[in-house]
Amino acid sequence: MKKITPHHFSSEELLKSIQNPNVEPSINQIKRILHGMHPSEVAHTMESLPPKERKFLWSLIEIQDEGEIIAELHDEIQQELISEILPDELIAIIQDLELDKIVDILQTLPDRTTENILASMSKRDRQRIKDVLEYPVDSAGGLMNTDIISVRPKHSLEVVMRYLRAQKKLPQNTDKIFVVSRENKYLGSLSVSTIVVSDPSLNVRELMETETDPLSANLNDKDVSRLFEQNDWVSAPVVDDSKNLIGRITIDDVVDVIMEDADQNFLGMAGIAEDTFAAPARAARSRILWLSINLMTAFIASMTISLFQQTIDEIVYLAILMPIVASMGGVAGTQTLTIMIRGLTLQQINKTNINWLYKRELAVSIVNGILLSILVGGITYLWFNSITISILICFAMIVNLICSAVAGIFIPIMLRKFNQDPAIAGSVVVTTVTDVIGFFSFLGLASLVLI
Amino acid sequence: MKKITPHHFSSEELLKSIQNPNVEPSINQIKRILHGMHPSEVAHTMESLPPKERKFLWSLIEIQDEGEIIAELHDEIQQELISEILPDELIAIIQDLELDKIVDILQTLPDRTTENILASMSKRDRQRIKDVLEYPVDSAGGLMNTDIISVRPKHSLEVVMRYLRAQKKLPQNTDKIFVVSRENKYLGSLSVSTIVVSDPSLNVRELMETETDPLSANLNDKDVSRLFEQNDWVSAPVVDDSKNLIGRITIDDVVDVIMEDADQNFLGMAGIAEDTFAAPARAARSRILWLSINLMTAFIASMTISLFQQTIDEIVYLAILMPIVASMGGVAGTQTLTIMIRGLTLQQINKTNINWLYKRELAVSIVNGILLSILVGGITYLWFNSITISILICFAMIVNLICSAVAGIFIPIMLRKFNQDPAIAGSVVVTTVTDVIGFFSFLGLASLVLI
């Protein structure tokens, strides 16, 4: 029989065997394979399984591996799993994790469970975790780890190296240590590479880097990730309002923030808030709100049409052509909206340039409106052989494309003013506007001209 | 007068003064401010300016700063700018950059310009750059830097440290150095933290980490970023087919890949390929293809309606209600498509679980279809007071929602088979299907029942 080791065994084969547990490899073999896999790989495998199989896989994982795997799971799946674990069990599972991973998990739990878990910890760990929990999840403070190594400016590199050797092991992603005053005020940073390449007799003060400002604990996590991206940082110090050094943020946590933000923007545009393999009931619930909102806006569009019931009754061609005007406006409006959302997210758009952008979008929609309406007019003429209907649809489309640019620019700005995320609410509002204006302009013009 | 320094001066104020160059601060002050800013900040400011002002800002930048700023710009803007620089000037601007930044820029240039620039370089640099250019831009080889530090297993830490001190400065983001055989075969890695905390008399062989496999130069960049995210790496070694160490990838380049991928997915869904402040002509050109494709699909939907011209002629209510059925199918289909694109991107979906996902989507659309059709039926009855039309629209909507689940699952799979990106082509195909089926089911059923 072929010897099965994690390296010979693809996660797809594992998925297959979990779903058909009666064929080779045996349960015990799967257990051994899981134990040998990297926690993030096990987490990814769990995320690729439907709920029932996911629970089965979870039951095969050894208790000492559970904590690291929970820490690697995406938020929704992590929460679902934790909700089925008793607080006492949870304490046993997570207590040996690094503090920042424990904090990540505690941030998703109800306050009472968090209190219970904190009560079971050593005083020192409890205080360090409480320091982080004080800040919102989406701030630099909520994102930071407290595993900082700090030294004083007056020490020589020799002393620093003796101190570091005494630590045996540095925390993960330690590319720099921090320099603080006797009162723990942040003074600067000292990169590990500098330690390695410099003369050991030099002082920390002579070698430390002081130009970069530390991050304020209240900074928004999107700003944190922008700063990391712009400056190519691996880690950065975090200070409180009085400039005391309280923690550090590492690039791996920033990468998670970036990926989750992108994920949420992407899913948000379709009104989805669920993981890929969510149970049917959960998925149905997560989507019906969005579908219902769209239903209401669809009825608004229908009411617009009903205003021109008589006109359609007399010229049925209008009913055939009206969806074209509405749909083209929707697509053009979504294009402008997408550019706006992207520019706002990247903090490229502000008062100094919004005017230019608005005029550009108007120009683009006028140019494209004219070009496309020639196409539409031509096809319509060939189809219905009526120059009047051709001209009508041309005019209506140009009107709707111009309105789509206006809507695409101003709706996200207004949504922001009302604290709504344009990436979620924007597209439904914009397409409602373009539907209504599309039907109204086409059928309205037709009523004026043809009746 | 207030003294103006980069720190007192927000990038918004800078934007304002660039656009009104006659007010304070003066041109010379702006030049000084720009010189004091981080290259990534200047790049971000440039990306937030319309084309004319962008050129003006560029003219104010000192020549020695130009290279670093070009390297920080987003691809489209970088290309636009470089296309206006003469090859000789470009050589002068970029020659002092780090090799991986030069490679990034060369990868976007025409072959002849690249040859010219390579010819002007030292033999050693030229060879190192050619090694990278050999691999596709979106592979581990195309992403790597060649600034590797490698040591032999037999050396003591003491020797290694002496060697490192001789380097004076380690390349950016050096969290580990690599261990190679005499023939340059990759053997393992030695983290800088380990160097710092370990006994200097120990050998590299005793301290090196050998469990992690190096990245193959042919690996896709999406797989590279997934591995970095899963393993929380800061850097990783890259080997060629014969396991020779040829370079390393650092997290800052991976973050750029992640952000660009997310950006492209987001813009791609709306058929946009341009930067936020692209000139009107460029923006219009980038969007008209997508609009034209949508126009064709809108005509397909119209042709479906025209099949039932007579029915609409007799019962005009149908024309009022038909967009509801089509639009709800479009929204539901986009939701399924979004889940599929996300699952495929995260490599969560494969043969073992696609069946479960398909059934789940069918179940979700049946449940939501029934719930929503009760709502639609109720509203329609109140509006038109006809139980027949109510029942008709209920049936049509359930049919269309079921079809939207089928389309949302299978269309991205088919697009992948034909090497098309579902994130770009998916939504137009799915909504065409749901439009056609929406109109066909509603009007078709009406023709059968009412006529």
Short mmCIF file of N, CA, C and O in Angstrom, two decimals, chain A residues 15 19 38 40 44 48 50-51 161 164-165 168 173 192 196-198 229-231 234 251-252 259 263 270 272 276-278 284 287 290-291 295 302 309 319-320 322 324 328 335 338 342 346-348 350 352-353 356-357 360-361 368 376, chain B residues 15 19 38 40 44 48 50-51 161 164-165 168 173 192 196-198 229-232 234 251 259 263 270 272 276-278 284 287-288 290-291 295 302 317 319-320 322 324 328 335 338 342 346-348 350 352-353 356-357 360-361 368 376:
data_model
loop_
_atom_site.label_atom_id
_atom_site.label_comp_id
_atom_site.label_asym_id
_atom_site.label_seq_id
_atom_site.Cartn_x
_atom_site.Cartn_y
_atom_site.Cartn_z
N LEU A 15 -10.37 16.45 0.49
CA LEU A 15 -11.78 16.81 0.42
C LEU A 15 -12.62 15.62 -0.03
O LEU A 15 -13.69 15.34 0.50
N GLN A 19 -15.51 13.34 2.16
CA GLN A 19 -16.89 13.20 1.73
C GLN A 19 -17.27 11.74 1.44
O GLN A 19 -18.45 11.42 1.33
N HIS A 38 -0.18 22.25 7.66
CA HIS A 38 -0.08 23.59 8.24
C HIS A 38 -1.49 24.04 8.64
O HIS A 38 -2.44 23.81 7.92
N SER A 40 -3.01 26.76 8.44
CA SER A 40 -3.72 27.55 7.44
C SER A 40 -4.26 26.68 6.31
O SER A 40 -5.30 26.98 5.73
N HIS A 44 -8.11 26.33 5.24
CA HIS A 44 -8.56 26.48 3.86
C HIS A 44 -9.40 25.28 3.42
O HIS A 44 -10.41 25.42 2.74
N SER A 48 -13.47 25.07 2.35
CA SER A 48 -13.90 24.50 1.07
C SER A 48 -14.87 23.35 1.25
O SER A 48 -15.14 22.62 0.30
N PRO A 50 -18.76 21.86 2.58
CA PRO A 50 -20.12 22.15 3.03
C PRO A 50 -20.23 21.91 4.54
O PRO A 50 -19.42 21.19 5.12
N PRO A 51 -21.25 22.53 5.20
CA PRO A 51 -21.34 22.53 6.66
C PRO A 51 -21.21 21.14 7.32
O PRO A 51 -20.49 21.00 8.30
N MET A 161 22.32 43.12 22.10
CA MET A 161 22.42 41.75 21.60
C MET A 161 22.40 40.73 22.72
O MET A 161 21.82 39.66 22.58
N LEU A 164 18.82 40.43 23.62
CA LEU A 164 18.05 39.66 22.63
C LEU A 164 18.35 38.17 22.76
O LEU A 164 17.44 37.33 22.68
N ARG A 165 19.63 37.81 22.98
CA ARG A 165 19.98 36.40 23.12
C ARG A 165 19.27 35.79 24.32
O ARG A 165 18.88 34.62 24.30
N LYS A 168 15.86 34.19 23.68
CA LYS A 168 15.85 32.90 22.97
C LYS A 168 15.21 32.99 21.58
O LYS A 168 15.73 32.51 20.60
N ASN A 173 7.82 38.01 12.73
CA ASN A 173 7.91 39.27 11.97
C ASN A 173 8.51 40.43 12.77
O ASN A 173 8.02 41.55 12.70
N VAL A 192 16.50 45.15 12.89
CA VAL A 192 17.32 43.98 13.19
C VAL A 192 18.47 43.88 12.20
O VAL A 192 19.58 43.51 12.58
N VAL A 196 22.49 43.62 12.99
CA VAL A 196 23.36 42.57 12.47
C VAL A 196 24.60 43.15 11.76
O VAL A 196 25.68 42.59 11.85
N VAL A 197 24.43 44.28 11.05
CA VAL A 197 25.56 44.77 10.25
C VAL A 197 26.42 45.82 10.96
O VAL A 197 27.45 46.21 10.43
N SER A 198 25.99 46.27 12.17
CA SER A 198 26.73 47.40 12.76
C SER A 198 27.78 46.96 13.78
O SER A 198 27.74 45.86 14.31
N GLU A 229 1.38 49.98 2.79
CA GLU A 229 1.61 49.78 1.37
C GLU A 229 2.56 50.84 0.82
O GLU A 229 3.48 50.53 0.07
N GLN A 230 2.32 52.11 1.22
CA GLN A 230 3.15 53.20 0.69
C GLN A 230 4.60 53.11 1.15
O GLN A 230 5.52 53.45 0.42
N ASN A 231 4.82 52.67 2.39
CA ASN A 231 6.17 52.69 2.95
C ASN A 231 6.86 51.34 2.96
O ASN A 231 7.97 51.23 3.46
N VAL A 234 7.30 46.25 7.30
CA VAL A 234 7.02 44.90 7.79
C VAL A 234 6.32 45.01 9.15
O VAL A 234 5.44 44.23 9.48
N ILE A 251 2.90 43.14 9.23
CA ILE A 251 2.38 43.09 7.87
C ILE A 251 1.37 41.97 7.66
O ILE A 251 0.43 42.11 6.88
N ASP A 252 1.53 40.81 8.35
CA ASP A 252 0.59 39.71 8.12
C ASP A 252 -0.82 40.11 8.51
O ASP A 252 -1.79 39.74 7.85
N MET A 259 -7.13 41.99 2.38
CA MET A 259 -7.89 40.95 1.70
C MET A 259 -9.36 40.96 2.14
O MET A 259 -10.26 40.77 1.33
N ASP A 263 -12.58 41.67 -0.22
CA ASP A 263 -13.62 40.66 -0.21
C ASP A 263 -14.98 41.30 0.07
O ASP A 263 -15.97 41.05 -0.63
N ALA A 270 -22.94 42.90 -4.53
CA ALA A 270 -24.06 42.02 -4.85
C ALA A 270 -24.96 41.79 -3.64
O ALA A 270 -25.87 40.96 -3.67
N ILE A 272 -24.23 40.53 -0.66
CA ILE A 272 -24.01 39.23 -0.04
C ILE A 272 -23.16 39.39 1.22
O ILE A 272 -22.22 40.16 1.23
N THR A 276 -18.60 31.18 1.28
CA THR A 276 -18.92 30.43 0.06
C THR A 276 -19.82 29.21 0.34
O THR A 276 -20.76 28.95 -0.41
N PHE A 277 -19.50 28.47 1.41
CA PHE A 277 -20.25 27.24 1.66
C PHE A 277 -21.22 27.38 2.84
O PHE A 277 -21.43 26.44 3.60
N ALA A 278 -21.79 28.55 3.01
CA ALA A 278 -22.80 28.76 4.06
C ALA A 278 -23.97 27.81 3.83
O ALA A 278 -24.29 27.47 2.69
N ALA A 284 -29.84 31.91 2.08
CA ALA A 284 -31.12 32.47 1.64
C ALA A 284 -31.43 33.73 2.43
O ALA A 284 -31.83 34.76 1.88
N ARG A 287 -29.38 36.82 1.49
CA ARG A 287 -29.59 37.47 0.19
C ARG A 287 -30.96 38.10 0.01
O ARG A 287 -31.16 38.92 -0.88
N TRP A 290 -31.48 42.03 0.07
CA TRP A 290 -31.05 42.70 -1.15
C TRP A 290 -32.07 42.51 -2.27
O TRP A 290 -32.42 43.45 -3.00
N LEU A 291 -32.57 41.26 -2.40
CA LEU A 291 -33.56 40.97 -3.43
C LEU A 291 -34.83 41.78 -3.17
O LEU A 291 -35.44 42.31 -4.10
N LEU A 295 -36.65 44.49 -5.45
CA LEU A 295 -38.04 44.32 -5.87
C LEU A 295 -38.78 45.65 -5.77
O LEU A 295 -39.54 46.03 -6.67
N SER A 302 -41.65 50.05 -12.75
CA SER A 302 -42.93 49.65 -13.37
C SER A 302 -43.96 50.77 -13.29
O SER A 302 -44.74 50.99 -14.22
N GLN A 309 -49.13 53.99 -20.03
CA GLN A 309 -49.88 52.81 -20.43
C GLN A 309 -50.58 53.01 -21.78
O GLN A 309 -50.49 52.17 -22.68
N ALA A 319 -42.85 49.11 -26.10
CA ALA A 319 -42.63 48.13 -25.03
C ALA A 319 -41.44 47.24 -25.36
O ALA A 319 -40.70 46.80 -24.48
N ILE A 320 -41.28 46.99 -26.66
CA ILE A 320 -40.16 46.12 -27.06
C ILE A 320 -38.82 46.82 -26.86
O ILE A 320 -37.84 46.22 -26.44
N MET A 322 -38.19 49.69 -24.92
CA MET A 322 -37.89 50.46 -23.71
C MET A 322 -36.82 49.85 -22.81
O MET A 322 -36.05 50.58 -22.19
N ILE A 324 -34.07 48.61 -23.58
CA ILE A 324 -32.73 48.96 -24.07
C ILE A 324 -32.26 50.27 -23.44
O ILE A 324 -31.14 50.36 -22.92
N MET A 328 -29.03 50.37 -20.85
CA MET A 328 -27.80 51.08 -21.19
C MET A 328 -27.47 52.16 -20.15
O MET A 328 -26.31 52.35 -19.78
N GLN A 335 -20.71 52.15 -14.38
CA GLN A 335 -19.30 52.46 -14.69
C GLN A 335 -18.84 53.71 -13.94
O GLN A 335 -17.79 53.70 -13.30
N THR A 338 -18.53 52.92 -10.27
CA THR A 338 -17.37 52.10 -9.94
C THR A 338 -16.11 52.96 -9.85
O THR A 338 -15.30 52.81 -8.92
N ARG A 342 -14.00 53.49 -6.36
CA ARG A 342 -12.57 53.19 -6.35
C ARG A 342 -11.76 54.42 -5.95
O ARG A 342 -10.89 54.35 -5.09
N LEU A 346 -9.49 54.76 -2.54
CA LEU A 346 -8.05 55.04 -2.61
C LEU A 346 -7.73 56.46 -2.14
O LEU A 346 -6.59 56.89 -2.22
N GLN A 347 -8.74 57.18 -1.67
CA GLN A 347 -8.58 58.56 -1.20
C GLN A 347 -7.94 59.46 -2.26
O GLN A 347 -7.11 60.32 -1.96
N GLN A 348 -8.36 59.23 -3.51
CA GLN A 348 -7.85 60.07 -4.59
C GLN A 348 -8.77 61.25 -4.87
O GLN A 348 -8.38 62.23 -5.48
N ASN A 350 -11.25 64.38 -3.91
CA ASN A 350 -11.58 65.37 -2.89
C ASN A 350 -12.11 66.63 -3.57
O ASN A 350 -12.30 66.65 -4.78
N THR A 352 -10.88 69.32 -4.50
CA THR A 352 -10.11 70.00 -5.54
C THR A 352 -10.27 69.36 -6.92
O THR A 352 -10.00 69.98 -7.92
N ASN A 353 -10.67 68.08 -6.96
CA ASN A 353 -10.69 67.44 -8.28
C ASN A 353 -12.04 66.84 -8.67
O ASN A 353 -12.19 66.34 -9.77
N TRP A 356 -13.55 68.39 -11.86
CA TRP A 356 -12.95 67.90 -13.10
C TRP A 356 -13.53 66.53 -13.45
O TRP A 356 -13.90 66.27 -14.60
N LEU A 357 -13.63 65.67 -12.42
CA LEU A 357 -14.13 64.32 -12.63
C LEU A 357 -15.57 64.34 -13.14
O LEU A 357 -15.95 63.60 -14.05
N ARG A 360 -15.57 65.38 -16.69
CA ARG A 360 -15.04 64.29 -17.51
C ARG A 360 -16.14 63.25 -17.74
O ARG A 360 -16.36 62.79 -18.87
N GLU A 361 -16.84 62.86 -16.66
CA GLU A 361 -17.88 61.84 -16.80
C GLU A 361 -19.00 62.33 -17.73
O GLU A 361 -19.54 61.57 -18.52
N ASN A 368 -20.02 58.95 -25.70
CA ASN A 368 -20.48 57.57 -25.87
C ASN A 368 -21.98 57.51 -26.17
O ASN A 368 -22.43 56.66 -26.94
N VAL A 376 -27.81 52.43 -32.14
CA VAL A 376 -29.17 52.02 -31.75
C VAL A 376 -30.18 52.51 -32.78
O VAL A 376 -31.07 51.76 -33.22
N LEU B 15 -2.70 69.78 -3.73
CA LEU B 15 -3.52 69.65 -4.93
C LEU B 15 -4.14 70.99 -5.30
O LEU B 15 -4.18 71.38 -6.46
N GLN B 19 -3.39 73.48 -8.71
CA GLN B 19 -4.43 73.89 -9.65
C GLN B 19 -4.63 75.40 -9.69
O GLN B 19 -5.25 75.93 -10.59
N HIS B 38 7.68 61.88 0.72
CA HIS B 38 8.01 60.49 0.39
C HIS B 38 7.57 60.22 -1.05
O HIS B 38 6.50 60.67 -1.46
N SER B 40 6.20 57.81 -2.47
CA SER B 40 4.87 57.21 -2.60
C SER B 40 3.78 58.26 -2.41
O SER B 40 2.70 58.17 -3.00
N HIS B 44 0.98 59.30 -5.12
CA HIS B 44 -0.45 59.33 -4.80
C HIS B 44 -1.06 60.68 -5.18
O HIS B 44 -2.17 60.75 -5.70
N SER B 48 -4.00 61.63 -8.08
CA SER B 48 -5.22 62.36 -7.73
C SER B 48 -5.39 63.62 -8.56
O SER B 48 -6.20 64.47 -8.21
N PRO B 50 -5.99 65.54 -12.42
CA PRO B 50 -6.34 65.44 -13.84
C PRO B 50 -5.08 65.56 -14.70
O PRO B 50 -4.07 66.11 -14.24
N PRO B 51 -5.14 65.06 -15.96
CA PRO B 51 -3.94 64.96 -16.79
C PRO B 51 -3.09 66.23 -16.90
O PRO B 51 -1.87 66.17 -16.77
N MET B 161 28.12 36.52 10.62
CA MET B 161 27.95 37.89 11.08
C MET B 161 29.06 38.78 10.56
O MET B 161 28.82 39.94 10.23
N LEU B 164 28.07 39.58 7.09
CA LEU B 164 26.98 40.55 7.02
C LEU B 164 27.47 41.96 7.34
O LEU B 164 27.09 42.93 6.69
N ARG B 165 28.33 42.07 8.35
CA ARG B 165 28.84 43.40 8.70
C ARG B 165 29.61 44.01 7.53
O ARG B 165 29.58 45.21 7.32
N LYS B 168 27.62 46.18 5.12
CA LYS B 168 27.21 47.51 5.59
C LYS B 168 25.68 47.66 5.74
O LYS B 168 25.18 48.14 6.73
N ASN B 173 13.67 44.66 3.61
CA ASN B 173 12.88 43.49 3.97
C ASN B 173 13.65 42.18 3.96
O ASN B 173 13.17 41.16 3.50
N VAL B 192 17.04 36.26 10.27
CA VAL B 192 17.89 37.25 10.91
C VAL B 192 17.66 37.24 12.42
O VAL B 192 18.58 37.41 13.21
N VAL B 196 20.38 36.79 15.44
CA VAL B 196 20.54 37.73 16.55
C VAL B 196 20.47 37.04 17.91
O VAL B 196 21.18 37.42 18.84
N VAL B 197 19.60 36.02 18.03
CA VAL B 197 19.40 35.44 19.37
C VAL B 197 20.28 34.20 19.64
O VAL B 197 20.28 33.70 20.76
N SER B 198 21.01 33.71 18.61
CA SER B 198 21.69 32.44 18.82
C SER B 198 23.16 32.60 19.23
O SER B 198 23.77 33.64 19.01
N GLU B 229 0.11 34.79 2.25
CA GLU B 229 -0.95 35.08 3.20
C GLU B 229 -1.11 33.93 4.20
O GLU B 229 -1.24 34.14 5.39
N GLN B 230 -1.08 32.69 3.68
CA GLN B 230 -1.28 31.54 4.56
C GLN B 230 -0.14 31.36 5.55
O GLN B 230 -0.36 30.95 6.68
N ASN B 231 1.08 31.66 5.12
CA ASN B 231 2.22 31.37 5.98
C ASN B 231 2.79 32.58 6.69
O ASN B 231 3.78 32.47 7.41
N ASP B 232 2.16 33.76 6.49
CA ASP B 232 2.65 34.99 7.11
C ASP B 232 4.13 35.23 6.83
O ASP B 232 4.88 35.61 7.72
N VAL B 234 7.49 37.13 5.25
CA VAL B 234 7.98 38.45 4.87
C VAL B 234 8.76 38.34 3.56
O VAL B 234 8.72 39.21 2.72
N ILE B 251 7.41 40.71 0.79
CA ILE B 251 5.99 40.95 1.05
C ILE B 251 5.48 42.23 0.41
O ILE B 251 4.33 42.30 -0.02
N MET B 259 -3.30 44.01 -4.05
CA MET B 259 -4.10 45.20 -4.26
C MET B 259 -4.47 45.37 -5.73
O MET B 259 -5.59 45.77 -6.05
N ASP B 263 -8.23 45.38 -7.31
CA ASP B 263 -8.59 46.53 -8.12
C ASP B 263 -9.13 46.08 -9.47
O ASP B 263 -10.18 46.53 -9.93
N ALA B 270 -17.30 46.09 -14.01
CA ALA B 270 -18.00 47.14 -14.73
C ALA B 270 -17.39 47.39 -16.11
O ALA B 270 -17.76 48.36 -16.78
N ILE B 272 -14.28 48.27 -16.94
CA ILE B 272 -13.45 49.47 -16.97
C ILE B 272 -11.98 49.07 -16.92
O ILE B 272 -11.61 48.17 -16.17
N THR B 276 -8.42 56.51 -12.38
CA THR B 276 -9.51 57.40 -11.97
C THR B 276 -9.55 58.70 -12.76
O THR B 276 -10.62 59.16 -13.15
N PHE B 277 -8.37 59.30 -12.99
CA PHE B 277 -8.35 60.59 -13.67
C PHE B 277 -7.85 60.50 -15.11
O PHE B 277 -7.18 61.41 -15.60
N ALA B 278 -8.18 59.40 -15.78
CA ALA B 278 -7.81 59.27 -17.19
C ALA B 278 -8.45 60.40 -17.98
O ALA B 278 -9.54 60.87 -17.65
N ALA B 284 -13.53 57.38 -22.41
CA ALA B 284 -14.64 57.05 -23.32
C ALA B 284 -14.31 55.78 -24.10
O ALA B 284 -15.14 54.87 -24.23
N ARG B 287 -14.53 52.51 -22.11
CA ARG B 287 -15.85 52.01 -21.68
C ARG B 287 -16.78 51.61 -22.81
O ARG B 287 -17.75 50.91 -22.59
N ILE B 288 -16.50 52.11 -24.02
CA ILE B 288 -17.51 51.91 -25.06
C ILE B 288 -17.61 50.45 -25.48
O ILE B 288 -18.70 49.98 -25.84
N TRP B 290 -17.55 47.82 -23.58
CA TRP B 290 -18.48 47.19 -22.65
C TRP B 290 -19.92 47.62 -22.92
O TRP B 290 -20.85 46.82 -22.92
N LEU B 291 -20.09 48.93 -23.17
CA LEU B 291 -21.43 49.45 -23.46
C LEU B 291 -21.97 48.82 -24.74
O LEU B 291 -23.16 48.48 -24.82
N LEU B 295 -25.22 46.61 -25.31
CA LEU B 295 -26.25 47.01 -26.26
C LEU B 295 -26.73 45.80 -27.06
O LEU B 295 -27.93 45.61 -27.26
N SER B 302 -34.74 42.47 -26.26
CA SER B 302 -35.86 43.09 -26.98
C SER B 302 -36.48 42.14 -27.99
O SER B 302 -37.70 42.10 -28.18
N TYR B 317 -50.83 45.59 -19.46
CA TYR B 317 -50.27 45.39 -18.11
C TYR B 317 -48.97 44.58 -18.14
O TYR B 317 -48.08 44.77 -17.33
N ALA B 319 -46.59 44.65 -20.24
CA ALA B 319 -45.42 45.50 -20.53
C ALA B 319 -44.98 46.24 -19.29
O ALA B 319 -43.79 46.49 -19.08
N ILE B 320 -45.96 46.57 -18.44
CA ILE B 320 -45.62 47.29 -17.21
C ILE B 320 -44.87 46.38 -16.24
O ILE B 320 -43.92 46.80 -15.57
N MET B 322 -43.32 43.29 -16.92
CA MET B 322 -42.24 42.40 -17.37
C MET B 322 -40.84 42.78 -16.89
O MET B 322 -40.03 41.89 -16.62
N ILE B 324 -39.92 43.66 -14.04
CA ILE B 324 -39.72 43.16 -12.68
C ILE B 324 -39.13 41.76 -12.72
O ILE B 324 -38.14 41.45 -12.04
N MET B 328 -35.30 40.97 -11.34
CA MET B 328 -35.07 40.11 -10.17
C MET B 328 -34.18 38.92 -10.52
O MET B 328 -33.31 38.53 -9.74
N GLN B 335 -25.85 37.45 -7.76
CA GLN B 335 -25.45 36.97 -6.43
C GLN B 335 -24.76 35.60 -6.53
O GLN B 335 -23.69 35.39 -5.96
N THR B 338 -21.36 36.03 -8.12
CA THR B 338 -20.38 36.63 -7.22
C THR B 338 -19.79 35.58 -6.28
O THR B 338 -18.58 35.53 -6.05
N ARG B 342 -15.84 34.47 -6.32
CA ARG B 342 -15.07 34.54 -5.09
C ARG B 342 -14.49 33.17 -4.73
O ARG B 342 -13.31 33.03 -4.41
N LEU B 346 -10.53 32.21 -4.57
CA LEU B 346 -9.91 31.71 -3.34
C LEU B 346 -9.55 30.23 -3.44
O LEU B 346 -9.11 29.63 -2.47
N GLN B 347 -9.78 29.64 -4.61
CA GLN B 347 -9.50 28.21 -4.84
C GLN B 347 -10.21 27.32 -3.83
O GLN B 347 -9.66 26.34 -3.35
N GLN B 348 -11.44 27.71 -3.50
CA GLN B 348 -12.23 26.90 -2.57
C GLN B 348 -13.11 25.91 -3.32
O GLN B 348 -13.57 24.93 -2.75
N ASN B 350 -13.99 23.13 -6.16
CA ASN B 350 -13.43 22.12 -7.06
C ASN B 350 -14.46 21.01 -7.27
O ASN B 350 -15.60 21.13 -6.81
N THR B 352 -15.04 18.28 -5.99
CA THR B 352 -15.64 17.57 -4.86
C THR B 352 -16.81 18.32 -4.22
O THR B 352 -17.61 17.75 -3.51
N ASN B 353 -16.86 19.64 -4.42
CA ASN B 353 -17.90 20.39 -3.71
C ASN B 353 -18.81 21.21 -4.61
O ASN B 353 -19.77 21.82 -4.14
N TRP B 356 -22.49 20.18 -4.35
CA TRP B 356 -23.18 20.67 -3.15
C TRP B 356 -23.57 22.14 -3.35
O TRP B 356 -24.68 22.56 -3.06
N LEU B 357 -22.61 22.92 -3.91
CA LEU B 357 -22.85 24.35 -4.10
C LEU B 357 -24.01 24.58 -5.08
O LEU B 357 -24.85 25.45 -4.87
N ARG B 360 -27.16 23.84 -3.33
CA ARG B 360 -27.44 24.90 -2.35
C ARG B 360 -28.03 26.12 -3.06
O ARG B 360 -29.03 26.69 -2.64
N GLU B 361 -27.42 26.53 -4.18
CA GLU B 361 -27.91 27.69 -4.92
C GLU B 361 -29.32 27.45 -5.44
O GLU B 361 -30.16 28.35 -5.42
N ASN B 368 -36.15 31.59 -1.86
CA ASN B 368 -36.32 33.03 -2.04
C ASN B 368 -37.32 33.33 -3.15
O ASN B 368 -38.08 34.30 -3.07
N VAL B 376 -44.59 39.69 -4.58
CA VAL B 376 -44.89 40.26 -5.90
C VAL B 376 -46.35 40.01 -6.26
O VAL B 376 -47.06 40.92 -6.72
#
